[in-house]
Coordinates of C-alpha atoms in Angstrom, one line a residue:
Chain J
M1 CA 93.0 109.3 55.7
E2 CA 93.3 109.8 59.4
D3 CA 93.9 106.1 59.8
H4 CA 96.8 106.3 57.4
E5 CA 98.3 109.2 59.2
E6 CA 98.0 107.5 62.5
M7 CA 99.6 104.3 61.2
S8 CA 102.5 106.2 59.7
F9 CA 103.0 108.1 63.0
R10 CA 102.9 104.8 64.9
Y11 CA 105.4 103.1 62.6
T12 CA 107.8 106.0 62.6
M13 CA 108.0 106.0 66.3
I14 CA 108.3 102.2 66.7
G15 CA 110.8 102.2 63.8
A16 CA 113.0 104.5 65.7
A17 CA 112.9 102.3 68.7
V18 CA 113.6 99.2 66.7
S19 CA 116.6 100.8 64.9
I20 CA 118.2 101.6 68.3
F21 CA 117.8 97.9 69.2
I22 CA 119.3 96.8 65.8
F23 CA 122.2 99.2 66.3
Y24 CA 123.2 97.7 69.6
L25 CA 122.5 94.2 68.6
G26 CA 124.6 94.6 65.5
L27 CA 127.4 95.9 67.6
I28 CA 127.2 92.9 69.9
L29 CA 126.9 90.3 67.1
S30 CA 129.9 91.8 65.3
L31 CA 132.0 90.7 68.3
F32 CA 131.5 87.1 67.4
Y33 CA 133.2 87.6 64.0
F34 CA 136.6 87.4 65.6
V35 CA 135.9 84.8 68.2
S36 CA 138.0 81.6 67.7
G37 CA 137.1 78.7 69.9
K38 CA 140.5 77.8 71.4
G39 CA 141.7 81.4 72.0
F40 CA 138.3 82.2 73.5
L41 CA 138.4 79.4 76.0
E42 CA 142.0 80.1 76.9
A43 CA 141.3 83.8 77.5
L44 CA 138.2 82.9 79.6
T45 CA 140.1 80.6 81.9
H46 CA 143.2 82.7 82.2
P47 CA 143.9 83.5 85.9
Y48 CA 144.1 87.3 85.2
T49 CA 140.7 87.2 83.4
L50 CA 139.1 85.4 86.4
F51 CA 140.9 87.8 88.8
S52 CA 139.5 90.8 86.9
I53 CA 136.0 89.4 87.0
R54 CA 136.2 88.7 90.7
L55 CA 137.7 92.1 91.4
S56 CA 135.1 93.9 89.3
L57 CA 132.3 92.1 91.1
T58 CA 133.7 92.7 94.6
A59 CA 134.7 96.4 94.0
A60 CA 131.4 97.3 92.3
T61 CA 129.4 95.6 95.1
L62 CA 131.4 97.4 97.8
A63 CA 131.2 100.7 96.0
T64 CA 127.4 100.3 95.6
F65 CA 127.1 99.3 99.3
F66 CA 128.9 102.5 100.4
A67 CA 126.9 104.6 97.9
V68 CA 123.6 103.3 99.3
L69 CA 124.8 103.7 102.8
I70 CA 125.3 107.4 102.3
G71 CA 122.9 107.9 99.4
L72 CA 119.7 106.5 100.9
P73 CA 119.6 108.9 103.9
S74 CA 120.7 111.8 101.5
A75 CA 118.0 110.9 99.1
Y76 CA 115.5 110.8 101.9
A77 CA 116.6 114.2 103.1
L78 CA 116.4 115.7 99.7
S79 CA 113.0 114.2 99.1
R80 CA 111.3 115.0 102.4
F81 CA 113.0 118.0 104.1
E82 CA 113.6 121.7 103.3
F83 CA 116.9 122.9 104.5
V84 CA 119.5 125.6 103.7
G85 CA 121.7 124.7 100.7
K86 CA 119.4 122.0 99.5
R87 CA 119.6 123.2 95.9
I88 CA 123.4 123.5 95.9
L89 CA 123.6 120.0 97.4
D90 CA 121.3 118.7 94.7
T91 CA 123.4 120.3 92.0
F92 CA 126.6 118.7 93.3
L93 CA 125.1 115.3 92.9
E94 CA 125.5 115.7 89.2
I95 CA 129.3 116.4 89.4
P96 CA 130.2 112.9 88.2
L97 CA 128.0 113.3 85.2
I98 CA 129.4 116.7 84.1
I99 CA 133.1 116.1 84.6
S100 CA 134.8 113.3 82.7
P101 CA 135.7 110.2 84.8
I102 CA 139.4 110.8 84.1
A103 CA 139.1 114.3 85.6
L104 CA 137.4 112.7 88.6
G105 CA 140.3 110.2 89.0
A106 CA 142.9 113.0 88.5
S107 CA 141.2 115.1 91.2
F108 CA 141.7 112.2 93.6
L109 CA 145.4 111.9 92.6
V110 CA 145.8 115.6 93.4
F111 CA 143.9 115.2 96.6
F112 CA 146.1 112.4 97.9
N113 CA 149.1 114.6 97.4
T114 CA 147.7 117.3 99.7
P115 CA 148.7 117.1 103.4
L116 CA 145.2 115.7 104.3
G117 CA 145.3 113.2 101.5
E118 CA 148.8 112.0 102.6
L119 CA 147.7 111.8 106.2
I120 CA 144.7 109.5 105.1
Q121 CA 147.1 107.3 103.1
T122 CA 149.7 107.0 105.9
K123 CA 147.3 106.6 108.8
G124 CA 144.5 104.9 107.1
F125 CA 144.2 103.2 103.7
F126 CA 146.4 103.4 100.7
F127 CA 144.2 104.4 97.8
V128 CA 146.5 105.4 95.0
F129 CA 147.3 102.3 92.8
E130 CA 145.6 100.0 95.3
V131 CA 142.3 98.1 95.4
P132 CA 140.6 100.7 97.9
G133 CA 141.3 103.2 95.1
I134 CA 139.1 101.2 92.7
I135 CA 136.2 101.2 95.3
L136 CA 136.7 104.9 95.9
A137 CA 136.8 105.8 92.2
Q138 CA 133.6 103.7 91.6
F139 CA 131.9 105.1 94.7
A140 CA 132.7 108.7 93.5
T141 CA 131.2 107.9 90.1
I142 CA 128.0 106.4 91.3
A143 CA 127.2 108.0 94.7
G144 CA 125.5 111.0 93.1
L145 CA 123.6 108.9 90.6
A146 CA 122.5 106.5 93.3
T147 CA 121.2 109.3 95.4
R148 CA 119.4 110.9 92.5
L149 CA 117.7 107.6 91.5
M150 CA 116.8 106.8 95.1
K151 CA 115.4 110.2 95.6
A152 CA 113.1 109.7 92.5
S153 CA 111.8 106.5 94.0
L154 CA 111.1 108.1 97.4
D155 CA 109.5 111.1 95.7
E156 CA 106.9 108.7 94.3
I157 CA 105.7 107.8 97.8
S158 CA 103.4 110.3 99.3
P159 CA 104.7 111.7 102.7
R160 CA 101.1 111.2 103.8
Y161 CA 101.8 107.5 104.5
E162 CA 104.5 108.4 106.9
A163 CA 102.3 111.1 108.5
V164 CA 99.6 108.5 109.2
A165 CA 102.1 106.0 110.5
R166 CA 103.5 108.7 112.8
S167 CA 100.0 109.5 114.1
L168 CA 99.4 105.8 114.7
G169 CA 102.4 105.7 117.0
S170 CA 105.5 105.0 114.8
S171 CA 108.7 106.9 115.4
P172 CA 110.3 108.5 112.3
W173 CA 112.6 105.5 112.0
Q174 CA 109.7 103.0 112.3
A175 CA 107.6 104.9 109.8
F176 CA 110.6 104.8 107.4
Y177 CA 111.2 101.1 107.6
R178 CA 107.7 99.9 108.1
V179 CA 106.1 102.1 105.4
T180 CA 108.3 104.1 103.2
L181 CA 111.0 101.5 102.7
P182 CA 108.6 98.6 101.7
L183 CA 106.6 101.0 99.5
S184 CA 109.6 102.3 97.6
F185 CA 111.5 99.0 97.7
R186 CA 111.1 98.2 94.0
G187 CA 112.3 101.6 92.9
L188 CA 115.2 101.6 95.4
L189 CA 116.3 98.1 94.3
G190 CA 116.2 99.3 90.7
S191 CA 118.4 102.3 91.7
V192 CA 120.8 100.0 93.5
I193 CA 121.1 97.6 90.5
L194 CA 121.6 100.4 88.0
S195 CA 124.3 102.0 90.2
W196 CA 126.0 98.7 90.6
A197 CA 125.9 98.2 86.8
K198 CA 127.4 101.7 86.4
A199 CA 130.2 100.9 88.9
F200 CA 130.8 97.5 87.3
G201 CA 131.6 99.2 83.9
E202 CA 133.5 102.1 85.3
F203 CA 136.9 102.7 83.6
G204 CA 138.2 106.3 83.6
A205 CA 138.3 107.2 87.2
T206 CA 139.4 103.7 88.2
V207 CA 142.4 103.5 85.9
T208 CA 143.5 107.0 86.8
L209 CA 143.4 106.5 90.5
A210 CA 144.2 102.7 90.9
G211 CA 146.2 102.1 87.7
A212 CA 146.1 99.0 85.5
M213 CA 148.1 96.4 87.2
P214 CA 147.1 92.8 86.1
G215 CA 146.4 90.7 89.0
K216 CA 146.2 93.7 91.3
T217 CA 144.0 96.6 90.2
E218 CA 142.9 95.4 86.8
T219 CA 139.1 95.4 86.7
M220 CA 137.2 94.1 83.7
P221 CA 136.9 97.4 81.8
I222 CA 140.7 98.0 82.4
A223 CA 141.5 94.5 81.3
I224 CA 139.6 95.1 78.0
F225 CA 141.7 98.3 77.4
T226 CA 145.0 96.5 78.2
A227 CA 144.0 93.5 76.1
L228 CA 143.3 95.8 73.1
A229 CA 146.5 97.7 73.7
S230 CA 148.5 94.5 73.5
A231 CA 146.4 93.2 70.5
N232 CA 144.9 90.4 72.5
I233 CA 141.5 90.4 70.6
D234 CA 140.3 87.1 72.1
K235 CA 140.7 88.3 75.6
A236 CA 139.1 91.7 74.9
I237 CA 136.1 90.0 73.3
V238 CA 135.7 87.5 76.1
L239 CA 135.7 90.3 78.6
I240 CA 133.3 92.5 76.6
L241 CA 130.9 89.6 76.3
I242 CA 131.1 88.9 80.1
L243 CA 130.6 92.6 80.9
L244 CA 127.7 92.6 78.6
A245 CA 126.1 89.5 80.0
F246 CA 126.4 90.9 83.6
G247 CA 125.1 94.3 82.5
L248 CA 122.1 93.0 80.6
L249 CA 121.3 90.5 83.4
T250 CA 121.3 93.2 86.0
L251 CA 119.2 95.6 83.9
Y252 CA 116.7 92.8 83.2
C253 CA 116.5 92.2 86.9
V254 CA 115.5 95.8 87.4
R255 CA 112.5 95.2 85.3
L256 CA 111.6 91.9 87.0
T257 CA 112.2 92.6 90.7
G258 CA 109.5 93.6 93.2
K259 CA 105.8 94.1 93.0
R260 CA 104.3 97.4 92.0
Y261 CA 101.7 98.6 94.5
R262 CA 98.8 100.7 93.4
Y263 CA 98.9 103.8 95.4
D264 CA 95.8 105.6 96.5
Chain C
M1 CA 88.6 118.3 126.7
I2 CA 90.8 119.4 123.8
R3 CA 92.1 123.0 123.8
I4 CA 93.9 124.7 121.0
E5 CA 95.0 128.2 121.9
G6 CA 96.5 130.9 119.8
L7 CA 97.6 128.7 117.0
T8 CA 99.4 130.8 114.4
I9 CA 100.9 129.1 111.3
L10 CA 102.9 130.9 108.7
F11 CA 103.7 128.7 105.7
E12 CA 104.4 129.9 102.2
S13 CA 101.4 132.0 101.2
F14 CA 99.3 130.7 104.1
K15 CA 98.8 132.9 107.2
I16 CA 96.6 131.3 109.9
M17 CA 96.3 133.7 112.8
N18 CA 95.4 133.0 116.4
L19 CA 93.2 130.0 116.0
N20 CA 91.4 128.9 119.2
I21 CA 89.3 125.7 119.4
Q22 CA 87.8 123.9 122.3
I23 CA 86.2 120.4 122.0
E24 CA 84.4 118.7 124.8
E25 CA 85.4 115.1 125.4
G26 CA 83.4 113.0 123.0
G27 CA 82.4 116.1 120.9
F28 CA 82.3 116.4 117.1
H29 CA 83.7 119.7 116.2
F30 CA 83.9 121.0 112.6
L31 CA 86.4 123.4 111.3
L32 CA 84.7 124.8 108.2
G33 CA 86.5 126.9 105.6
P34 CA 86.8 127.4 101.9
T35 CA 89.0 125.1 99.8
G36 CA 92.6 126.2 100.0
S37 CA 92.3 128.0 103.2
G38 CA 95.0 126.0 105.0
K39 CA 92.8 123.6 106.9
T40 CA 95.2 120.6 106.3
L41 CA 98.1 122.8 107.6
I42 CA 96.1 123.2 110.8
L43 CA 95.6 119.5 111.2
E44 CA 99.3 118.8 110.5
S45 CA 100.2 121.4 113.2
I46 CA 97.8 119.9 115.7
M47 CA 99.2 116.4 114.9
G48 CA 102.8 117.6 115.4
L49 CA 104.0 117.2 111.8
R50 CA 104.4 120.9 111.3
K51 CA 105.7 123.4 113.8
P52 CA 103.4 126.4 114.3
K53 CA 104.8 129.9 114.8
T54 CA 102.9 130.1 118.1
G55 CA 100.2 128.2 119.9
R56 CA 99.5 125.6 122.6
I57 CA 97.6 122.4 122.5
W58 CA 96.2 120.5 125.4
I59 CA 94.7 117.1 125.5
G60 CA 92.9 116.9 128.8
D61 CA 95.4 118.4 131.3
K62 CA 98.4 117.5 129.3
E63 CA 100.1 120.0 127.0
V64 CA 101.2 118.1 123.9
Q65 CA 102.8 121.0 122.0
G66 CA 106.4 120.0 121.8
L67 CA 105.7 116.3 121.7
P68 CA 106.4 114.3 118.5
P69 CA 103.3 113.0 116.6
E70 CA 103.6 109.5 117.9
R71 CA 103.3 110.6 121.5
R72 CA 100.3 112.9 121.2
G73 CA 97.6 110.2 121.0
I74 CA 96.0 111.8 118.0
S75 CA 94.9 109.7 115.0
Y76 CA 94.6 111.3 111.6
V77 CA 92.6 110.3 108.5
P78 CA 93.9 112.3 105.6
Q79 CA 91.8 113.3 102.6
D80 CA 93.5 110.7 100.4
L81 CA 93.2 108.2 103.2
A82 CA 96.8 106.9 102.7
L83 CA 95.9 103.2 103.4
F84 CA 99.2 101.3 103.4
P85 CA 99.0 99.5 100.1
H86 CA 101.5 96.8 101.1
L87 CA 99.4 95.7 104.0
T88 CA 96.1 93.9 104.1
V89 CA 93.0 95.6 105.6
K90 CA 93.6 93.7 108.8
E91 CA 97.2 94.7 109.0
N92 CA 96.2 98.3 108.3
I93 CA 93.7 98.2 111.1
L94 CA 96.2 96.7 113.6
F95 CA 99.0 99.0 112.6
G96 CA 98.4 101.6 115.4
I97 CA 98.0 98.9 118.1
R98 CA 101.3 97.2 117.0
A99 CA 103.2 100.5 116.5
R100 CA 102.2 101.6 120.0
D101 CA 103.0 98.1 121.4
L102 CA 99.6 97.9 123.0
D103 CA 98.2 94.6 124.4
M104 CA 96.1 93.1 121.6
K105 CA 94.0 91.2 124.2
I106 CA 92.7 94.4 125.7
Y107 CA 91.8 95.8 122.3
E108 CA 90.5 92.7 120.6
E109 CA 86.8 93.1 121.6
Y110 CA 86.8 96.9 120.8
V111 CA 88.4 96.4 117.4
H112 CA 85.9 93.6 116.7
A113 CA 83.0 95.9 117.6
L114 CA 84.4 98.6 115.3
V115 CA 84.7 96.0 112.5
E116 CA 81.0 95.1 113.1
V117 CA 79.8 98.7 113.0
M118 CA 81.8 99.4 109.9
R119 CA 80.6 96.2 108.2
I120 CA 84.1 95.2 106.9
N121 CA 84.4 91.6 108.2
H122 CA 84.6 90.3 104.7
L123 CA 87.4 92.7 103.7
L124 CA 90.0 91.9 106.3
E125 CA 92.3 89.8 104.1
R126 CA 92.1 92.1 101.1
Y127 CA 94.6 94.7 100.0
P128 CA 93.5 98.3 99.7
A129 CA 93.9 98.3 95.9
N130 CA 91.0 95.8 95.8
L131 CA 88.6 98.0 97.8
S132 CA 85.9 100.5 96.6
G133 CA 86.0 104.1 97.5
G134 CA 83.5 103.7 100.3
E135 CA 85.2 100.6 101.7
K136 CA 88.6 102.4 101.8
K137 CA 87.0 105.2 103.8
R138 CA 85.6 102.7 106.3
V139 CA 89.0 101.0 106.7
A140 CA 90.8 104.3 107.1
L141 CA 88.4 105.4 109.8
L142 CA 88.7 102.1 111.6
R143 CA 92.5 102.2 111.4
A144 CA 92.5 105.6 113.0
L145 CA 90.1 104.6 115.8
A146 CA 91.6 101.2 116.6
P147 CA 94.3 102.5 119.0
K148 CA 91.7 104.5 120.9
P149 CA 93.0 108.0 120.1
K150 CA 92.3 110.9 122.5
L151 CA 91.6 113.0 119.4
L152 CA 90.5 112.0 115.9
L153 CA 91.4 114.3 113.1
L154 CA 89.4 114.0 109.9
D155 CA 90.4 115.8 106.7
E156 CA 87.4 116.1 104.4
P157 CA 86.1 112.6 105.2
L158 CA 83.3 112.6 102.6
S159 CA 85.1 114.1 99.7
G160 CA 85.4 112.2 96.4
L161 CA 82.5 109.8 97.1
D162 CA 79.5 109.0 94.9
P163 CA 76.4 110.6 96.4
S164 CA 74.8 107.3 97.5
I165 CA 78.1 106.1 99.1
K166 CA 78.5 109.5 100.7
V167 CA 75.1 109.2 102.5
D168 CA 76.1 105.7 103.6
I169 CA 79.4 106.9 105.1
Q170 CA 77.7 109.9 106.7
H171 CA 75.4 107.5 108.5
L172 CA 78.3 105.3 109.5
L173 CA 80.2 108.2 110.9
K174 CA 77.2 109.3 112.9
N175 CA 76.7 105.7 114.2
L176 CA 80.3 105.4 115.0
H177 CA 80.4 108.6 116.9
A178 CA 77.2 107.8 118.8
S179 CA 78.6 104.3 119.7
F180 CA 82.2 105.0 120.6
H181 CA 82.2 108.8 121.2
P182 CA 85.7 109.6 119.8
T183 CA 86.6 113.3 120.4
T184 CA 86.7 114.5 116.8
L185 CA 87.9 117.5 114.9
C186 CA 86.9 117.4 111.3
V187 CA 87.9 119.9 108.6
T188 CA 85.7 120.4 105.6
H189 CA 84.5 123.0 103.1
D190 CA 81.1 121.3 102.8
F191 CA 78.4 122.7 105.1
E192 CA 76.1 119.7 104.3
E193 CA 78.6 117.5 106.1
V194 CA 78.5 119.8 109.1
Y195 CA 74.7 119.9 109.1
F196 CA 74.5 116.1 109.1
L197 CA 77.2 115.3 111.7
G198 CA 78.3 118.3 113.7
D199 CA 77.5 119.7 117.1
E200 CA 79.8 122.7 117.1
M201 CA 81.8 124.4 114.5
T202 CA 84.4 127.0 113.8
I203 CA 84.1 129.0 110.6
F204 CA 87.5 129.8 109.3
I205 CA 88.0 132.2 106.4
D206 CA 91.1 134.0 105.0
G207 CA 93.2 132.6 107.9
K208 CA 91.0 133.9 110.6
V209 CA 88.2 132.5 112.8
E210 CA 85.0 134.3 111.7
Q211 CA 82.5 132.5 113.9
V212 CA 82.3 129.8 116.5
G213 CA 79.1 128.2 117.8
K214 CA 76.4 125.6 117.6
R215 CA 75.6 124.4 114.1
D216 CA 72.1 125.9 114.0
D217 CA 73.2 129.2 115.6
V218 CA 75.8 129.7 112.9
F219 CA 73.6 128.5 110.1
W220 CA 70.7 130.8 111.0
G221 CA 72.6 133.6 112.4
P222 CA 75.9 134.3 110.5
K223 CA 77.8 137.0 112.2
S224 CA 79.3 138.6 109.1
K225 CA 78.7 138.9 105.4
K226 CA 81.8 136.7 104.8
V227 CA 80.2 133.9 106.8
A228 CA 76.8 134.3 105.2
Q229 CA 78.4 134.2 101.7
F230 CA 80.5 131.2 102.6
L231 CA 77.4 129.4 103.8
G232 CA 75.8 129.9 100.5
A233 CA 73.6 132.9 101.4
K234 CA 71.8 134.1 98.3
N235 CA 69.6 137.0 99.3
L236 CA 72.2 139.3 100.8
Y237 CA 71.6 143.1 100.6
R238 CA 73.3 146.2 101.9
A239 CA 70.7 148.1 103.9
K240 CA 70.5 151.4 105.8
V241 CA 68.7 152.0 109.1
L242 CA 66.0 154.5 108.2
R243 CA 63.9 154.8 111.4
N244 CA 63.8 153.5 114.9
E245 CA 60.2 153.1 115.9
K246 CA 60.8 152.8 119.6
S247 CA 57.1 152.7 120.6
L248 CA 56.6 149.6 118.4
Q249 CA 60.0 148.2 119.2
R250 CA 60.8 148.0 115.4
L251 CA 63.6 149.1 113.1
I252 CA 62.9 150.1 109.6
L253 CA 65.7 149.3 107.1
G254 CA 65.9 150.6 103.5
V255 CA 67.2 148.8 100.5
N256 CA 66.9 150.5 97.1
G257 CA 63.8 152.5 98.2
L258 CA 62.1 149.4 99.7
Q259 CA 61.5 149.2 103.4
F260 CA 61.9 146.2 105.7
S261 CA 60.6 146.1 109.2
I262 CA 62.3 144.0 111.8
P263 CA 61.9 143.6 115.5
M264 CA 64.3 145.7 117.5
G265 CA 65.2 142.9 119.9
L266 CA 68.9 142.0 119.8
Y267 CA 69.9 145.1 117.8
Q268 CA 68.6 147.7 120.1
D269 CA 71.9 149.3 121.0
K270 CA 73.7 148.9 117.7
M271 CA 71.3 150.5 115.3
E272 CA 71.7 154.3 115.1
I273 CA 69.9 156.0 112.2
G274 CA 71.9 156.0 109.0
R275 CA 74.1 153.0 109.8
E276 CA 74.8 150.6 107.0
V277 CA 74.2 146.9 107.7
D278 CA 73.9 143.6 105.8
L279 CA 70.5 142.1 105.5
F280 CA 70.1 138.4 104.7
I281 CA 67.3 136.0 104.2
R282 CA 67.6 132.3 103.2
P283 CA 65.9 131.3 99.9
E284 CA 63.8 128.7 101.7
E285 CA 62.5 131.3 104.1
V286 CA 60.9 133.5 101.5
M287 CA 57.2 132.7 101.0
I288 CA 55.1 133.2 97.9
I289 CA 51.6 134.2 98.8
R290 CA 48.9 132.3 97.0
E291 CA 46.1 134.4 95.6
G292 CA 43.1 134.8 97.9
K293 CA 45.0 133.1 100.7
F294 CA 44.8 134.6 104.2
V295 CA 48.1 136.2 105.3
K296 CA 49.2 135.8 109.0
D297 CA 49.9 138.9 111.0
S298 CA 53.5 138.0 111.5
L299 CA 54.0 138.1 107.7
K300 CA 52.1 141.3 107.0
E301 CA 55.0 143.6 107.8
N302 CA 57.2 142.6 104.9
I303 CA 55.1 141.9 101.8
L304 CA 56.6 142.8 98.4
K305 CA 55.1 142.8 95.0
G306 CA 57.0 141.8 91.9
E307 CA 57.5 139.5 88.9
I308 CA 58.8 136.0 88.5
I309 CA 61.7 136.4 86.0
D310 CA 62.9 132.8 85.9
I311 CA 62.4 129.3 87.4
T312 CA 65.0 126.6 87.4
D313 CA 64.8 122.9 88.4
K314 CA 66.8 121.2 91.0
E315 CA 66.6 117.6 92.2
R316 CA 64.1 118.1 95.0
S317 CA 63.2 121.8 94.6
R318 CA 62.6 124.6 92.2
T319 CA 64.4 127.9 92.4
V320 CA 62.2 130.9 91.6
Y321 CA 63.9 134.2 90.7
F322 CA 61.6 137.1 91.8
Q323 CA 62.2 140.8 91.2
T324 CA 60.4 143.4 93.2
M325 CA 58.5 146.0 91.2
E326 CA 59.9 148.8 93.3
G327 CA 63.6 149.0 93.7
K328 CA 64.2 146.0 91.3
I329 CA 65.6 143.8 94.1
L330 CA 66.2 140.2 93.1
F331 CA 65.2 137.4 95.4
E332 CA 66.1 133.8 95.1
I333 CA 63.3 131.6 96.5
S334 CA 63.6 127.9 97.0
I335 CA 60.4 125.9 97.0
P336 CA 60.1 122.1 97.5
N337 CA 58.7 120.4 94.4
Y338 CA 55.5 119.2 96.1
A339 CA 54.7 122.9 97.2
F340 CA 55.6 124.3 93.8
R341 CA 53.0 122.1 92.1
N342 CA 50.2 123.8 94.1
L343 CA 51.4 127.4 93.4
D344 CA 50.8 127.6 89.7
L345 CA 53.8 129.8 89.0
S346 CA 55.4 130.7 85.7
T347 CA 57.9 133.1 84.3
G348 CA 56.4 136.6 83.9
K349 CA 53.7 136.1 86.5
M350 CA 53.1 138.9 89.0
V351 CA 53.1 137.6 92.6
R352 CA 53.5 138.8 96.2
I353 CA 56.1 137.4 98.6
A354 CA 56.2 137.6 102.3
L355 CA 59.4 137.6 104.5
R356 CA 59.1 136.1 107.9
E357 CA 60.5 138.7 110.3
E358 CA 62.3 136.1 112.4
S359 CA 64.1 135.0 109.2
L360 CA 65.4 138.4 108.3
W361 CA 68.9 138.4 109.7
V362 CA 70.9 141.6 110.1
M363 CA 74.7 141.6 110.3
V364 CA 76.1 144.6 112.0

């Protein structure tokens, strides 16, 4: 009797997991229903398609680079130090998750119409309807997430390792890169890849701030939207499949990369 | 010489007040306190990882308070050891020498000698995950000693080990200290460790130093009830000074109608009639008198009659619970197994016990 109950429990749980898999797989397979060989190849080799792939890869990589540049030290501070306003800061990291990406993009448009925003645009970079706008929108979407994920990786590493490294003569910087960084490398790399994947698929904030100009600011998700709007199903499907391939590849890399240490 | 003066740490619910410790060069000093008394906080403050509210720390003539941890010359072995899992044993051991940019040639012979004493030659290329608990302890100790620290801090070095490995590591620590004389401050809650390894100790309870002294002086002469209780005192009674027999140089103390006679000696000026004190005798210092056996004069002053109410087994000894006929005072008596076998004791048997007067300790 107990065996039967245990089996039914086990199969219910596994069944739920398999149904999620079937749900997404079905969605992906349905894309192939409309694929026609010639149109598919044409759409794949079209200069605008290739441009949007290149732009998406470059922008997501740069946005991730900046997010890590600021996110890693922030994550370390949140993980290791106690300071005034820490909780407020921690809460603000979730802003991109709670407001819609379009609202985030709209906030940037408003900001660049303030005197400070105008000054930045005239003396520095143009962001509105320009490529830097894409990077900025993607950065804004992922910076909080990257920080949160990297903090979780650093939290896993006992501060005791650094304490010992310090007592053995390492400066705080040396203790960080000789001990904490290698120990948390796998988790940090996973955080970076996930953040990159999120930036790569970002649509709302990017289209609001940088627009949807083919050959200029049209990233892959934007190109999918414009292809659908102009009833170019072949192009939309090609782009969706490429986006999917990149996304799945990167996520699979998260599971493959690095070596897990057994901590004491 | 290491001097820690007036160290006060306030952290969350911990309040450590005015801690003073002195350790002679090459000494092995124990900071003994109950679990959760903030001992690790003290080590972290000495090491420079935590800023104390007040306090000064000298290593030799140099005041290190205000210096970062890496410039204090203090090595630390935490309770969880924190061996770097991404480095081999050899890389772990050399970490301090490399981090301090020391000349490997100068340290080579010394590190080799340490490796020999610690018997870890065969482990050098392994990663910490592939070591046993005892091996990890040895590597962590060696890693801490390799850069020749001026002070070695040990946090519960024998915790979490199987009894047989614990004894092995105890002996290793003793050999290590005898061979290389590192000035050591070790925190623990386990008096057994102190008894095996320590010269001097500071007893630290509820954020305050209760007693400082040589191991035996503290063990046999706790200064307060708190210390006695912490050290596992079993026979601890509230007593009242009844008489002062100056001609015989003796004090008579009363507990529940029973009288105990102790030499006046050290207590001469402190024992006015009516004063309440704590009286303490270790379980292994209570003697059961064998029937028909001659009783020495030194034991005759404090002989009590009563009944054995229980006997329990321990690994190497028996614990006999004895209750006096008069006053119904309960004594716990520890008897080695070999002696127990000759005494013919059983529950319910009426016997006499004798208390050695030099073992009766009074805490004023």
